[in-house]
């Protein structure tokens, strides 16, 4: 299985990028993981929320194939404990999912077309975090999940 994380907009904060680099490097030992940053929508200031979400949807769809399993990172999505998330990923792997794609939307969330295409949604917390920080939290959780699956001592229960 291959995992891709699609995000809108680059990371400006050096500390977030350093954290991402750390966990992306570690993930290479476990799975094929792609971190794709889609450039921000041009002239977003001149667009309504709905228009911006539609433009972002067009960008997302350029990276999503018909047979991809798509999971939205959304504060209203299903919440997992880390061990449960590891189990979720493991089930995807054994059920022959070839490509699991996670999406982090822009500031207004996802267009209806993206929600309709999604196979599910996942919440990292009931709290709202910046789209920049979610990237780091999520990549760390993917790494944590694989250490749990391998029985490695990173995660403590």
Short mmCIF file of N, CA and C in Angstrom, two decimals:
data_model
loop_
_atom_site.label_atom_id
_atom_site.label_comp_id
_atom_site.label_asym_id
_atom_site.label_seq_id
_atom_site.Cartn_x
_atom_site.Cartn_y
_atom_site.Cartn_z
N UNK A 1 0.85 -1.18 0.00
CA UNK A 1 0.00 0.00 0.00
C UNK A 1 0.89 1.24 0.00
N UNK A 2 0.38 2.27 -0.64
CA UNK A 2 1.05 3.56 -0.68
C UNK A 2 0.11 4.57 0.01
N UNK A 3 0.69 5.49 0.76
CA UNK A 3 -0.10 6.54 1.43
C UNK A 3 0.36 7.89 0.91
N UNK A 4 -0.61 8.75 0.61
CA UNK A 4 -0.30 10.12 0.20
C UNK A 4 -1.07 11.08 1.09
N UNK A 5 -0.41 12.15 1.49
CA UNK A 5 -1.06 13.25 2.20
C UNK A 5 -1.04 14.45 1.26
N UNK A 6 -2.23 14.91 0.87
CA UNK A 6 -2.35 16.10 0.01
C UNK A 6 -2.76 17.29 0.86
N UNK A 7 -2.04 18.40 0.71
CA UNK A 7 -2.30 19.62 1.47
C UNK A 7 -2.35 20.81 0.53
N UNK A 8 -3.11 21.81 0.93
CA UNK A 8 -3.17 23.07 0.19
C UNK A 8 -2.23 24.07 0.86
N UNK A 9 -1.33 24.66 0.10
CA UNK A 9 -0.47 25.73 0.61
C UNK A 9 0.79 25.23 1.28
N UNK A 10 1.89 25.96 1.07
CA UNK A 10 3.18 25.56 1.63
C UNK A 10 3.27 25.94 3.11
N UNK A 11 4.21 25.30 3.78
CA UNK A 11 4.47 25.56 5.19
C UNK A 11 5.52 26.66 5.31
N UNK A 12 5.16 27.75 5.98
CA UNK A 12 6.09 28.86 6.17
C UNK A 12 6.91 28.74 7.44
N UNK A 13 6.38 28.02 8.43
CA UNK A 13 7.05 27.92 9.73
C UNK A 13 8.15 26.88 9.70
N UNK A 14 9.36 27.33 9.99
CA UNK A 14 10.54 26.46 9.93
C UNK A 14 10.41 25.27 10.88
N UNK A 15 9.90 25.50 12.08
CA UNK A 15 9.82 24.41 13.06
C UNK A 15 8.85 23.32 12.61
N UNK A 16 7.79 23.69 11.91
CA UNK A 16 6.85 22.68 11.40
C UNK A 16 7.53 21.88 10.29
N UNK A 17 8.22 22.56 9.40
CA UNK A 17 8.90 21.87 8.31
C UNK A 17 9.97 20.93 8.84
N UNK A 18 10.69 21.36 9.88
CA UNK A 18 11.72 20.49 10.47
C UNK A 18 11.09 19.24 11.08
N UNK A 19 9.96 19.40 11.76
CA UNK A 19 9.25 18.25 12.32
C UNK A 19 8.74 17.32 11.23
N UNK A 20 8.17 17.90 10.18
CA UNK A 20 7.71 17.09 9.05
C UNK A 20 8.86 16.29 8.45
N UNK A 21 9.98 16.96 8.23
CA UNK A 21 11.14 16.28 7.64
C UNK A 21 11.59 15.11 8.51
N UNK A 22 11.57 15.31 9.82
CA UNK A 22 11.98 14.26 10.76
C UNK A 22 11.11 13.01 10.60
N UNK A 23 9.78 13.20 10.61
CA UNK A 23 8.89 12.04 10.54
C UNK A 23 8.79 11.47 9.13
N UNK A 24 8.90 12.29 8.11
CA UNK A 24 8.90 11.77 6.74
C UNK A 24 10.12 10.87 6.51
N UNK A 25 11.25 11.26 7.07
CA UNK A 25 12.46 10.44 6.96
C UNK A 25 12.27 9.10 7.68
N UNK A 26 11.67 9.14 8.85
CA UNK A 26 11.43 7.91 9.62
C UNK A 26 10.44 6.99 8.91
N UNK A 27 9.43 7.57 8.27
CA UNK A 27 8.39 6.77 7.61
C UNK A 27 8.93 5.94 6.45
N UNK A 28 10.01 6.37 5.84
CA UNK A 28 10.58 5.64 4.70
C UNK A 28 10.89 4.19 5.04
N UNK A 29 11.11 3.90 6.32
CA UNK A 29 11.45 2.55 6.74
C UNK A 29 10.24 1.63 6.81
N UNK A 30 9.04 2.20 6.70
CA UNK A 30 7.82 1.43 6.89
C UNK A 30 6.92 1.33 5.65
N UNK A 31 6.81 2.42 4.91
CA UNK A 31 5.81 2.47 3.84
C UNK A 31 6.19 3.53 2.82
N UNK A 32 5.64 3.38 1.63
CA UNK A 32 5.79 4.41 0.61
C UNK A 32 4.82 5.54 0.97
N UNK A 33 5.37 6.67 1.39
CA UNK A 33 4.56 7.79 1.85
C UNK A 33 4.93 9.03 1.05
N UNK A 34 3.92 9.62 0.43
CA UNK A 34 4.13 10.84 -0.34
C UNK A 34 3.46 12.01 0.36
N UNK A 35 4.19 13.07 0.51
CA UNK A 35 3.67 14.31 1.09
C UNK A 35 3.64 15.33 -0.05
N UNK A 36 2.42 15.70 -0.48
CA UNK A 36 2.26 16.58 -1.63
C UNK A 36 1.63 17.89 -1.19
N UNK A 37 2.33 18.97 -1.49
CA UNK A 37 1.82 20.31 -1.19
C UNK A 37 1.33 20.93 -2.49
N UNK A 38 0.05 21.22 -2.53
CA UNK A 38 -0.57 21.84 -3.69
C UNK A 38 -0.52 23.35 -3.47
N UNK A 39 -0.04 24.11 -4.45
CA UNK A 39 0.03 25.57 -4.26
C UNK A 39 -1.33 26.18 -3.91
N UNK A 40 -1.30 27.25 -3.11
CA UNK A 40 -2.52 27.96 -2.76
C UNK A 40 -3.27 28.39 -4.01
N UNK A 41 -4.58 28.51 -3.88
CA UNK A 41 -5.42 29.01 -4.96
C UNK A 41 -5.02 30.46 -5.26
N UNK A 42 -4.86 30.77 -6.52
CA UNK A 42 -4.47 32.14 -6.91
C UNK A 42 -5.65 33.09 -6.71
N UNK A 43 -5.34 34.31 -6.28
CA UNK A 43 -6.34 35.37 -6.07
C UNK A 43 -7.46 34.94 -5.13
N UNK A 44 -7.12 34.16 -4.10
CA UNK A 44 -8.12 33.66 -3.17
C UNK A 44 -8.87 34.80 -2.46
N UNK A 45 -8.20 35.94 -2.29
CA UNK A 45 -8.84 37.08 -1.61
C UNK A 45 -10.06 37.58 -2.37
N UNK A 46 -10.05 37.37 -3.68
CA UNK A 46 -11.14 37.86 -4.52
C UNK A 46 -12.26 36.83 -4.70
N UNK A 47 -12.13 35.68 -4.04
CA UNK A 47 -13.12 34.61 -4.19
C UNK A 47 -13.97 34.47 -2.94
N UNK A 48 -15.20 34.03 -3.11
CA UNK A 48 -16.04 33.69 -1.96
C UNK A 48 -15.53 32.37 -1.36
N UNK A 49 -16.02 32.02 -0.18
CA UNK A 49 -15.65 30.74 0.43
C UNK A 49 -15.96 29.59 -0.51
N UNK A 50 -17.16 29.60 -1.06
CA UNK A 50 -17.59 28.51 -1.96
C UNK A 50 -16.70 28.43 -3.19
N UNK A 51 -16.35 29.57 -3.76
CA UNK A 51 -15.50 29.58 -4.95
C UNK A 51 -14.10 29.05 -4.61
N UNK A 52 -13.60 29.44 -3.46
CA UNK A 52 -12.28 28.96 -3.06
C UNK A 52 -12.29 27.45 -2.86
N UNK A 53 -13.32 26.93 -2.21
CA UNK A 53 -13.41 25.48 -2.01
C UNK A 53 -13.51 24.75 -3.35
N UNK A 54 -14.24 25.32 -4.30
CA UNK A 54 -14.36 24.71 -5.63
C UNK A 54 -13.02 24.68 -6.36
N UNK A 55 -12.27 25.78 -6.26
CA UNK A 55 -10.94 25.84 -6.89
C UNK A 55 -10.00 24.81 -6.25
N UNK A 56 -10.07 24.70 -4.93
CA UNK A 56 -9.24 23.71 -4.23
C UNK A 56 -9.64 22.30 -4.65
N UNK A 57 -10.94 22.06 -4.83
CA UNK A 57 -11.42 20.75 -5.26
C UNK A 57 -10.81 20.38 -6.62
N UNK A 58 -10.79 21.33 -7.54
CA UNK A 58 -10.19 21.09 -8.86
C UNK A 58 -8.73 20.67 -8.72
N UNK A 59 -8.03 21.33 -7.81
CA UNK A 59 -6.62 20.99 -7.59
C UNK A 59 -6.48 19.60 -6.99
N UNK A 60 -7.30 19.27 -5.98
CA UNK A 60 -7.24 17.94 -5.37
C UNK A 60 -7.49 16.85 -6.40
N UNK A 61 -8.51 17.04 -7.24
CA UNK A 61 -8.89 16.00 -8.19
C UNK A 61 -7.80 15.69 -9.21
N UNK A 62 -6.86 16.59 -9.40
CA UNK A 62 -5.74 16.33 -10.30
C UNK A 62 -4.81 15.24 -9.75
N UNK A 63 -4.87 15.03 -8.43
CA UNK A 63 -3.97 14.09 -7.77
C UNK A 63 -4.64 12.79 -7.35
N UNK A 64 -5.95 12.68 -7.55
CA UNK A 64 -6.70 11.53 -7.06
C UNK A 64 -7.14 10.66 -8.23
N UNK A 65 -6.78 9.38 -8.18
CA UNK A 65 -7.19 8.42 -9.20
C UNK A 65 -8.51 7.77 -8.82
N UNK A 66 -9.16 7.17 -9.77
CA UNK A 66 -10.48 6.58 -9.56
C UNK A 66 -10.49 5.49 -8.50
N UNK A 67 -9.40 4.70 -8.41
CA UNK A 67 -9.39 3.59 -7.45
C UNK A 67 -8.74 3.95 -6.11
N UNK A 68 -8.36 5.21 -5.91
CA UNK A 68 -7.79 5.64 -4.63
C UNK A 68 -8.84 5.65 -3.53
N UNK A 69 -8.44 5.26 -2.35
CA UNK A 69 -9.28 5.42 -1.15
C UNK A 69 -8.95 6.80 -0.59
N UNK A 70 -9.95 7.66 -0.46
CA UNK A 70 -9.74 9.05 -0.04
C UNK A 70 -10.35 9.27 1.34
N UNK A 71 -9.54 9.80 2.24
CA UNK A 71 -9.98 10.10 3.61
C UNK A 71 -9.71 11.58 3.87
N UNK A 72 -10.76 12.29 4.26
CA UNK A 72 -10.63 13.72 4.57
C UNK A 72 -10.21 13.89 6.02
N UNK A 73 -9.29 14.79 6.27
CA UNK A 73 -8.98 15.17 7.65
C UNK A 73 -9.91 16.33 7.97
N UNK A 74 -10.86 16.07 8.84
CA UNK A 74 -11.95 17.00 9.11
C UNK A 74 -12.30 16.90 10.59
N UNK A 75 -12.48 18.03 11.24
CA UNK A 75 -12.77 18.03 12.68
C UNK A 75 -14.07 17.29 13.01
N UNK A 76 -14.93 17.07 12.03
CA UNK A 76 -16.17 16.33 12.26
C UNK A 76 -16.05 14.85 11.89
N UNK A 77 -14.85 14.42 11.54
CA UNK A 77 -14.63 13.03 11.15
C UNK A 77 -14.55 12.09 12.34
N UNK A 78 -14.32 10.82 12.04
CA UNK A 78 -14.22 9.79 13.07
C UNK A 78 -12.92 9.97 13.84
N UNK A 79 -13.01 9.85 15.15
CA UNK A 79 -11.83 9.95 16.00
C UNK A 79 -11.34 8.57 16.39
N UNK A 80 -10.02 8.41 16.41
CA UNK A 80 -9.39 7.17 16.82
C UNK A 80 -8.35 7.46 17.89
N UNK A 81 -8.18 6.51 18.80
CA UNK A 81 -6.98 6.51 19.62
C UNK A 81 -5.86 6.03 18.73
N UNK A 82 -4.62 6.25 19.10
CA UNK A 82 -3.49 5.89 18.24
C UNK A 82 -3.48 4.40 17.89
N UNK A 83 -3.78 3.55 18.86
CA UNK A 83 -3.80 2.10 18.62
C UNK A 83 -4.93 1.76 17.64
N UNK A 84 -6.06 2.42 17.77
CA UNK A 84 -7.18 2.18 16.84
C UNK A 84 -6.83 2.66 15.43
N UNK A 85 -6.12 3.77 15.33
CA UNK A 85 -5.71 4.27 14.02
C UNK A 85 -4.73 3.29 13.37
N UNK A 86 -3.83 2.73 14.15
CA UNK A 86 -2.91 1.71 13.63
C UNK A 86 -3.71 0.53 13.09
N UNK A 87 -4.73 0.12 13.81
CA UNK A 87 -5.60 -0.98 13.38
C UNK A 87 -6.33 -0.61 12.08
N UNK A 88 -6.81 0.63 12.00
CA UNK A 88 -7.47 1.12 10.79
C UNK A 88 -6.54 0.99 9.58
N UNK A 89 -5.29 1.46 9.73
CA UNK A 89 -4.33 1.38 8.63
C UNK A 89 -4.01 -0.07 8.27
N UNK A 90 -3.85 -0.89 9.28
CA UNK A 90 -3.53 -2.29 9.03
C UNK A 90 -4.66 -2.98 8.26
N UNK A 91 -5.90 -2.68 8.61
CA UNK A 91 -7.04 -3.25 7.89
C UNK A 91 -7.06 -2.80 6.44
N UNK A 92 -6.71 -1.54 6.20
CA UNK A 92 -6.63 -1.05 4.81
C UNK A 92 -5.56 -1.82 4.04
N UNK A 93 -4.45 -2.09 4.71
CA UNK A 93 -3.35 -2.79 4.05
C UNK A 93 -3.75 -4.22 3.70
N UNK A 94 -4.38 -4.93 4.61
CA UNK A 94 -4.74 -6.33 4.35
C UNK A 94 -5.96 -6.47 3.44
N UNK A 95 -6.72 -5.40 3.28
CA UNK A 95 -7.89 -5.47 2.39
C UNK A 95 -7.52 -5.04 0.97
N UNK A 96 -6.24 -5.02 0.68
CA UNK A 96 -5.71 -4.75 -0.66
C UNK A 96 -5.94 -3.34 -1.17
N UNK A 97 -6.07 -2.38 -0.27
CA UNK A 97 -6.11 -0.98 -0.71
C UNK A 97 -4.71 -0.66 -1.23
N UNK A 98 -4.63 -0.20 -2.46
CA UNK A 98 -3.33 0.08 -3.05
C UNK A 98 -2.84 1.48 -2.75
N UNK A 99 -3.77 2.44 -2.71
CA UNK A 99 -3.37 3.82 -2.49
C UNK A 99 -4.39 4.50 -1.58
N UNK A 100 -3.92 4.90 -0.42
CA UNK A 100 -4.74 5.60 0.57
C UNK A 100 -4.32 7.06 0.55
N UNK A 101 -5.28 7.94 0.26
CA UNK A 101 -4.98 9.36 0.11
C UNK A 101 -5.72 10.15 1.18
N UNK A 102 -4.97 10.88 2.00
CA UNK A 102 -5.54 11.74 3.02
C UNK A 102 -5.46 13.18 2.53
N UNK A 103 -6.52 13.95 2.78
CA UNK A 103 -6.58 15.34 2.33
C UNK A 103 -6.69 16.29 3.51
N UNK A 104 -5.90 17.35 3.47
CA UNK A 104 -6.06 18.48 4.39
C UNK A 104 -6.50 19.65 3.52
N UNK A 105 -7.70 20.12 3.75
CA UNK A 105 -8.26 21.18 2.93
C UNK A 105 -7.74 22.55 3.30
N UNK A 106 -8.30 23.54 2.64
CA UNK A 106 -7.96 24.92 2.91
C UNK A 106 -8.71 25.43 4.14
N UNK A 107 -8.68 26.74 4.36
CA UNK A 107 -9.25 27.32 5.58
C UNK A 107 -10.77 27.14 5.73
N UNK A 108 -11.48 26.88 4.63
CA UNK A 108 -12.94 26.75 4.70
C UNK A 108 -13.42 25.32 4.60
N UNK A 109 -12.49 24.38 4.61
CA UNK A 109 -12.89 22.97 4.53
C UNK A 109 -12.95 22.50 3.09
N UNK A 110 -13.84 21.55 2.83
CA UNK A 110 -13.90 20.88 1.54
C UNK A 110 -15.17 21.22 0.77
N UNK A 111 -15.05 21.26 -0.55
CA UNK A 111 -16.21 21.43 -1.42
C UNK A 111 -17.06 20.17 -1.36
N UNK A 112 -18.33 20.31 -1.69
CA UNK A 112 -19.24 19.16 -1.67
C UNK A 112 -18.76 18.03 -2.58
N UNK A 113 -18.16 18.38 -3.72
CA UNK A 113 -17.67 17.35 -4.64
C UNK A 113 -16.56 16.51 -4.00
N UNK A 114 -15.71 17.14 -3.21
CA UNK A 114 -14.64 16.40 -2.52
C UNK A 114 -15.26 15.51 -1.45
N UNK A 115 -16.22 16.04 -0.71
CA UNK A 115 -16.89 15.23 0.32
C UNK A 115 -17.58 14.03 -0.31
N UNK A 116 -18.19 14.23 -1.47
CA UNK A 116 -18.89 13.14 -2.15
C UNK A 116 -17.91 12.07 -2.63
N UNK A 117 -16.71 12.47 -3.03
CA UNK A 117 -15.71 11.53 -3.53
C UNK A 117 -15.04 10.74 -2.39
N UNK A 118 -15.03 11.31 -1.21
CA UNK A 118 -14.31 10.71 -0.08
C UNK A 118 -14.92 9.38 0.34
N UNK A 119 -14.03 8.50 0.80
CA UNK A 119 -14.46 7.22 1.35
C UNK A 119 -14.63 7.28 2.86
N UNK A 120 -14.31 8.42 3.46
CA UNK A 120 -14.45 8.59 4.89
C UNK A 120 -13.78 9.87 5.34
N UNK A 121 -13.92 10.15 6.63
CA UNK A 121 -13.26 11.33 7.19
C UNK A 121 -12.72 10.98 8.57
N UNK A 122 -11.68 11.67 8.93
CA UNK A 122 -10.93 11.40 10.14
C UNK A 122 -10.68 12.70 10.87
N UNK A 123 -10.87 12.69 12.17
CA UNK A 123 -10.57 13.86 13.00
C UNK A 123 -9.42 13.52 13.93
N UNK A 124 -8.45 14.42 14.02
CA UNK A 124 -7.36 14.23 14.97
C UNK A 124 -7.72 14.76 16.34
N UNK A 125 -8.77 15.59 16.40
CA UNK A 125 -9.19 16.17 17.67
C UNK A 125 -10.50 16.92 17.45
N UNK A 126 -11.24 17.12 18.52
CA UNK A 126 -12.41 17.97 18.45
C UNK A 126 -12.01 19.44 18.40
N UNK A 127 -10.77 19.70 18.79
CA UNK A 127 -10.25 21.06 18.73
C UNK A 127 -9.88 21.40 17.29
N UNK A 128 -9.80 22.67 17.00
CA UNK A 128 -9.37 23.13 15.69
C UNK A 128 -7.90 23.53 15.77
N UNK A 129 -7.12 23.01 14.82
CA UNK A 129 -5.71 23.35 14.73
C UNK A 129 -5.46 24.01 13.38
N UNK A 130 -4.35 24.73 13.28
CA UNK A 130 -4.00 25.33 11.99
C UNK A 130 -3.74 24.21 10.98
N UNK A 131 -3.96 24.53 9.72
CA UNK A 131 -3.72 23.55 8.67
C UNK A 131 -2.24 23.19 8.58
N UNK A 132 -1.39 24.07 9.05
CA UNK A 132 0.04 23.79 9.07
C UNK A 132 0.38 22.76 10.15
N UNK A 133 -0.17 22.95 11.34
CA UNK A 133 0.15 22.05 12.45
C UNK A 133 -0.44 20.66 12.24
N UNK A 134 -1.61 20.59 11.64
CA UNK A 134 -2.24 19.29 11.40
C UNK A 134 -1.33 18.40 10.57
N UNK A 135 -0.61 18.99 9.64
CA UNK A 135 0.33 18.21 8.81
C UNK A 135 1.32 17.46 9.69
N UNK A 136 1.92 18.20 10.61
CA UNK A 136 2.91 17.59 11.50
C UNK A 136 2.26 16.55 12.41
N UNK A 137 1.13 16.89 13.01
CA UNK A 137 0.45 15.95 13.91
C UNK A 137 0.10 14.66 13.17
N UNK A 138 -0.42 14.82 11.95
CA UNK A 138 -0.87 13.66 11.19
C UNK A 138 0.30 12.78 10.77
N UNK A 139 1.36 13.36 10.26
CA UNK A 139 2.51 12.58 9.83
C UNK A 139 3.11 11.84 11.04
N UNK A 140 3.14 12.49 12.19
CA UNK A 140 3.62 11.82 13.40
C UNK A 140 2.71 10.64 13.74
N UNK A 141 1.41 10.80 13.60
CA UNK A 141 0.47 9.71 13.91
C UNK A 141 0.61 8.54 12.94
N UNK A 142 0.91 8.83 11.68
CA UNK A 142 1.16 7.75 10.72
C UNK A 142 2.41 6.98 11.17
N UNK A 143 3.46 7.71 11.52
CA UNK A 143 4.68 7.06 12.02
C UNK A 143 4.38 6.24 13.27
N UNK A 144 3.66 6.83 14.20
CA UNK A 144 3.30 6.13 15.44
C UNK A 144 2.53 4.85 15.13
N UNK A 145 1.59 4.93 14.19
CA UNK A 145 0.78 3.76 13.84
C UNK A 145 1.67 2.61 13.35
N UNK A 146 2.66 2.93 12.53
CA UNK A 146 3.53 1.86 12.03
C UNK A 146 4.42 1.30 13.12
N UNK A 147 4.84 2.11 14.07
CA UNK A 147 5.63 1.56 15.19
C UNK A 147 4.75 0.67 16.06
N UNK A 148 3.48 1.02 16.20
CA UNK A 148 2.53 0.17 16.95
C UNK A 148 2.36 -1.16 16.23
N UNK A 149 2.16 -1.12 14.91
CA UNK A 149 1.98 -2.35 14.13
C UNK A 149 3.19 -3.26 14.24
N UNK A 150 4.37 -2.68 14.32
CA UNK A 150 5.61 -3.46 14.38
C UNK A 150 6.00 -3.82 15.82
N UNK A 151 5.22 -3.36 16.80
CA UNK A 151 5.53 -3.66 18.19
C UNK A 151 6.77 -2.95 18.70
N UNK A 152 7.11 -1.83 18.10
CA UNK A 152 8.29 -1.08 18.51
C UNK A 152 7.97 -0.16 19.70
N UNK A 153 8.98 0.23 20.46
CA UNK A 153 8.75 0.92 21.74
C UNK A 153 8.45 2.42 21.66
N UNK A 154 8.10 2.95 20.52
CA UNK A 154 7.81 4.39 20.40
C UNK A 154 6.55 4.78 21.17
N UNK A 155 5.51 3.97 21.04
CA UNK A 155 4.21 4.27 21.67
C UNK A 155 4.10 3.55 23.01
N UNK A 156 3.61 4.26 24.01
CA UNK A 156 3.45 3.66 25.35
C UNK A 156 1.98 3.70 25.73
N UNK A 157 1.46 2.58 26.19
CA UNK A 157 0.06 2.52 26.66
C UNK A 157 0.07 2.24 28.14
#
